[in-house]
Amino acid sequence: MRRRTGFIAPPARRSASAGRGVTAVTAMTFVALLTTMGALPAQAAYVDADGVPARSVGSAAAGTRLAAEQSVTVTAQAPIAVEVDTYSAEVPPPPVVVAPAAAAAPTPVAAPASVSADVVWPFPGVTRISDGYGPRSAPCSGCSTFHDGLDMNPGEGTPIGSIAAGVVSSVTPYDDGGLGVHVMVDHVVDGQNVTSTYGHMQAGSAAVSEGQSVSAGQRLGNVGSTGQSTGPHMHLELHLDGVTAIDPYAWLVQHAGPM
């Protein structure tokens, strides 16, 4: 057996001092790394592979929420209505003091063109009318169903005036039925012959005679209830040319004006 000669050095040993040096360097490096990471923001501590900082807090939903909380969107499509209350104040003008004026004379009212100053109503003022001209139900057994006149009720004994100037054509001083005590007067009004008849006068009250001239408003007798009458009243008839009966009320309103 051949023996190998020569010196073979034993395996080298790492010295204890060298090992301690490596350990110290490693520890210092780790400490430095921790210090650096603690000093950097959270976003800087996490970097994607392409160098873009990754989201470091929460999930994607948390990032979206942060973005929403930090953004404001204003568009012309969503105007904000603003309501403003307005108020106004008015100061009333000072009162105007007017000295009382002297009483002025009343202005005369012009009569209608067709009214004649020579025509008047049989009684002054407003008088109650109990029956008008035209068809009616007979108020008594001897009364007509067509009323030829106008019944006026100023009260028994009231003086009856002529409606216009004229000449007395007939006087019946006693109660003969029908119109009872009555007077008839012929007139000429607006160139037309008109005869007026005043019936149911008080017995003995006739104050005129045939052929006597009378003026408008002159007393002819007093209101009574003679003849075919149901109570004290004056029955007035008007006839054109002594023949044609007309509505006394309408004729008087036309020629004398409203009552």
Coordinates of C-alpha atoms in Angstrom, one line a residue:
M1 CA 0.0 0.0 0.0
R2 CA 1.3 3.3 -1.1
R3 CA 1.1 6.1 1.4
R4 CA 0.5 9.6 0.4
T5 CA 3.1 11.9 1.7
G6 CA 3.0 15.6 2.2
F7 CA 1.2 17.9 4.5
I8 CA -2.6 18.4 4.2
A9 CA -3.9 21.5 5.9
P10 CA -7.0 21.0 8.0
P11 CA -10.3 22.8 7.1
A12 CA -10.2 26.5 7.8
R13 CA -12.4 27.7 10.7
R14 CA -14.3 30.9 10.8
S15 CA -13.2 32.9 13.6
A16 CA -15.6 33.9 16.3
S17 CA -14.8 37.6 15.8
A18 CA -15.7 37.4 12.1
G19 CA -19.1 35.8 12.8
R20 CA -19.9 38.4 15.3
G21 CA -19.1 41.1 12.8
V22 CA -21.4 39.8 10.2
T23 CA -24.2 39.5 12.7
A24 CA -23.7 43.0 13.8
V25 CA -23.8 44.3 10.2
T26 CA -27.0 42.4 9.5
A27 CA -28.7 43.7 12.6
M28 CA -27.8 47.3 11.8
T29 CA -29.1 47.0 8.3
F30 CA -32.5 45.6 9.6
V31 CA -32.7 48.4 12.1
A32 CA -32.0 51.0 9.5
L33 CA -34.7 49.5 7.2
L34 CA -37.3 49.6 10.0
T35 CA -36.4 53.2 10.8
T36 CA -36.8 54.2 7.1
M37 CA -40.2 52.5 6.8
G38 CA -41.5 54.2 9.9
A39 CA -40.5 57.6 8.6
L40 CA -42.2 57.3 5.2
P41 CA -46.0 57.8 4.6
A42 CA -48.1 54.7 4.4
Q43 CA -48.5 55.2 0.7
A44 CA -44.8 55.3 0.2
A45 CA -44.3 52.0 2.0
Y46 CA -46.2 50.1 -0.6
V47 CA -45.3 50.4 -4.2
D48 CA -46.6 48.4 -7.1
A49 CA -44.2 46.7 -9.5
D50 CA -44.5 49.6 -12.0
G51 CA -43.6 52.1 -9.4
V52 CA -47.2 53.5 -8.8
P53 CA -48.2 53.7 -5.1
A54 CA -50.7 51.1 -4.2
R55 CA -53.9 51.8 -2.1
S56 CA -52.7 51.3 1.4
V57 CA -55.8 52.0 3.4
G58 CA -58.8 49.6 3.3
S59 CA -60.1 48.1 0.1
A60 CA -61.2 49.5 -3.3
A61 CA -64.5 50.6 -1.8
A62 CA -62.7 52.6 0.8
G63 CA -60.7 54.4 -1.8
T64 CA -63.8 55.1 -3.8
R65 CA -65.4 56.6 -0.7
L66 CA -62.5 58.9 -0.1
A67 CA -62.6 60.1 -3.6
A68 CA -66.3 60.8 -3.4
E69 CA -65.9 62.7 -0.1
Q70 CA -63.2 64.9 -1.7
S71 CA -65.0 65.8 -4.9
V72 CA -67.9 68.2 -5.8
T73 CA -69.7 68.1 -9.1
V74 CA -71.5 71.2 -10.3
T75 CA -73.5 71.1 -13.5
A76 CA -75.9 73.5 -15.3
Q77 CA -78.4 70.7 -15.5
A78 CA -79.4 70.9 -11.8
P79 CA -80.1 74.5 -10.9
I80 CA -80.9 75.2 -7.2
A81 CA -84.1 77.2 -6.7
V82 CA -83.8 80.0 -4.2
E83 CA -86.9 81.5 -2.8
V84 CA -86.8 85.0 -1.4
D85 CA -89.7 86.5 0.6
T86 CA -90.3 90.1 -0.3
Y87 CA -92.2 92.6 1.7
S88 CA -93.4 96.1 1.0
A89 CA -94.7 98.8 3.3
E90 CA -97.0 101.6 2.4
V91 CA -97.5 104.7 4.5
P92 CA -101.1 106.0 4.2
P93 CA -101.4 109.6 3.0
P94 CA -102.4 112.1 5.6
P95 CA -106.2 112.7 5.8
V96 CA -107.5 115.5 3.7
V97 CA -109.7 117.9 5.6
V98 CA -112.3 119.6 3.5
A99 CA -114.2 122.5 4.8
P100 CA -118.0 121.9 4.5
A101 CA -119.3 123.6 1.5
A102 CA -122.5 125.6 1.4
A103 CA -125.5 123.5 0.5
A104 CA -126.1 123.8 -3.2
A105 CA -129.6 124.0 -4.7
P106 CA -130.9 120.7 -6.1
T107 CA -130.4 120.3 -9.8
P108 CA -133.7 120.1 -11.5
V109 CA -134.3 116.8 -13.3
A110 CA -135.3 117.4 -16.9
A111 CA -138.5 115.7 -17.9
P112 CA -138.6 113.2 -20.8
A113 CA -139.2 114.8 -24.2
S114 CA -142.7 113.4 -24.4
V115 CA -143.8 114.6 -21.0
S116 CA -146.1 117.6 -21.0
A117 CA -146.1 120.1 -18.1
D118 CA -149.9 120.4 -18.7
V119 CA -150.5 116.7 -17.7
V120 CA -150.5 115.5 -14.1
W121 CA -151.5 112.5 -12.1
P122 CA -155.0 112.6 -10.3
F123 CA -153.3 112.5 -6.9
P124 CA -150.0 114.0 -5.8
G125 CA -147.2 111.6 -4.8
V126 CA -147.2 107.8 -5.0
T127 CA -150.7 106.2 -4.8
R128 CA -151.5 102.5 -4.4
I129 CA -153.0 100.9 -7.5
S130 CA -155.4 98.0 -6.9
D131 CA -156.3 97.1 -10.5
G132 CA -154.8 97.8 -13.9
Y133 CA -156.1 98.0 -17.5
G134 CA -156.9 94.7 -19.3
P135 CA -158.4 91.3 -18.8
R136 CA -159.2 90.2 -15.2
S137 CA -161.5 88.0 -13.1
A138 CA -164.6 90.0 -12.3
P139 CA -164.3 91.2 -8.7
C140 CA -168.1 91.4 -8.2
S141 CA -171.3 90.1 -9.8
G142 CA -171.9 93.3 -11.9
C143 CA -168.2 93.9 -12.7
S144 CA -166.6 93.3 -16.1
T145 CA -164.0 90.7 -17.0
F146 CA -162.1 93.3 -19.0
H147 CA -161.1 96.4 -17.0
D148 CA -161.2 99.5 -19.1
G149 CA -159.5 101.7 -16.5
L150 CA -157.1 102.1 -13.7
D151 CA -158.2 101.7 -10.0
M152 CA -156.3 104.0 -7.5
N153 CA -156.6 103.8 -3.7
P154 CA -155.5 107.0 -2.0
G155 CA -158.1 106.7 0.7
E156 CA -161.8 107.6 1.0
G157 CA -162.6 111.3 0.7
T158 CA -159.3 112.2 -1.0
P159 CA -159.7 115.1 -3.6
I160 CA -159.6 114.0 -7.2
G161 CA -157.7 116.3 -9.6
S162 CA -158.2 116.7 -13.4
I163 CA -155.3 115.2 -15.3
A164 CA -155.1 118.1 -17.7
A165 CA -156.8 121.3 -18.6
G166 CA -160.1 120.8 -20.4
V167 CA -163.9 121.2 -20.5
V168 CA -166.3 119.2 -18.4
S169 CA -168.4 117.2 -20.8
S170 CA -170.6 115.2 -18.3
V171 CA -171.5 115.1 -14.6
T172 CA -173.5 112.3 -13.0
P173 CA -174.1 113.5 -9.4
Y174 CA -176.0 110.5 -8.2
D175 CA -175.4 106.8 -7.9
D176 CA -176.7 105.2 -11.1
G177 CA -174.9 101.9 -10.7
G178 CA -171.9 101.1 -12.9
L179 CA -169.5 104.1 -12.3
G180 CA -171.8 105.6 -9.7
V181 CA -171.1 109.3 -9.2
H182 CA -168.7 110.3 -11.9
V183 CA -167.3 113.2 -14.0
M184 CA -166.0 113.3 -17.6
V185 CA -163.6 115.9 -19.0
D186 CA -162.5 116.5 -22.6
H187 CA -158.9 117.5 -23.2
V188 CA -156.6 118.2 -26.2
V189 CA -153.1 116.8 -25.5
D190 CA -150.3 116.9 -28.1
G191 CA -153.0 117.7 -30.7
Q192 CA -155.0 114.7 -29.8
N193 CA -158.6 114.6 -28.3
V194 CA -158.6 112.7 -25.0
T195 CA -161.6 112.2 -22.7
S196 CA -160.9 111.3 -19.0
T197 CA -163.6 109.7 -16.7
Y198 CA -163.4 109.7 -12.9
G199 CA -165.8 107.1 -11.3
H200 CA -167.1 105.9 -7.9
M201 CA -167.0 109.4 -6.4
Q202 CA -168.6 110.1 -3.0
A203 CA -172.3 111.0 -3.3
G204 CA -172.7 114.8 -3.4
S205 CA -168.9 115.4 -3.9
A206 CA -169.0 116.5 -7.6
A207 CA -167.4 119.9 -7.6
V208 CA -167.9 120.9 -11.3
S209 CA -170.7 121.3 -13.8
E210 CA -171.1 120.5 -17.5
G211 CA -169.4 123.0 -19.9
Q212 CA -167.1 124.3 -17.1
S213 CA -163.4 124.8 -18.0
V214 CA -161.0 123.2 -15.6
S215 CA -157.2 123.4 -15.2
A216 CA -154.7 120.5 -14.6
G217 CA -155.0 119.3 -11.0
Q218 CA -158.3 121.1 -10.3
R219 CA -160.6 119.3 -7.9
L220 CA -163.5 117.4 -9.6
G221 CA -164.8 115.5 -6.6
N222 CA -163.7 113.1 -3.8
V223 CA -162.9 109.4 -3.7
G224 CA -165.9 107.2 -2.8
S225 CA -167.4 103.8 -3.4
T226 CA -170.6 104.4 -5.3
G227 CA -171.8 102.2 -8.2
Q228 CA -170.3 98.7 -8.8
S229 CA -167.5 99.0 -6.3
T230 CA -165.9 96.7 -3.8
G231 CA -164.4 99.5 -1.7
P232 CA -163.4 103.2 -1.8
H233 CA -161.3 103.9 -4.8
M234 CA -161.2 106.1 -7.9
H235 CA -161.7 104.4 -11.3
L236 CA -160.0 106.4 -14.1
E237 CA -160.7 105.7 -17.8
L238 CA -159.1 107.4 -20.9
H239 CA -160.6 107.3 -24.4
L240 CA -159.0 108.7 -27.6
D241 CA -161.5 110.8 -29.5
G242 CA -164.1 109.8 -26.9
V243 CA -164.2 106.3 -28.4
T244 CA -161.1 104.1 -28.0
A245 CA -160.2 103.0 -24.5
I246 CA -156.4 103.0 -23.7
D247 CA -154.3 102.1 -20.7
P248 CA -154.4 105.1 -18.4
Y249 CA -151.2 104.1 -16.5
A250 CA -149.0 103.9 -19.6
W251 CA -150.5 107.1 -21.0
L252 CA -149.8 109.1 -17.8
V253 CA -146.3 107.7 -17.5
Q254 CA -145.6 108.9 -21.1
H255 CA -147.1 112.3 -20.7
A256 CA -146.8 113.1 -16.9
G257 CA -143.7 111.0 -16.1
P258 CA -143.4 108.3 -13.4
M259 CA -145.8 108.6 -10.4

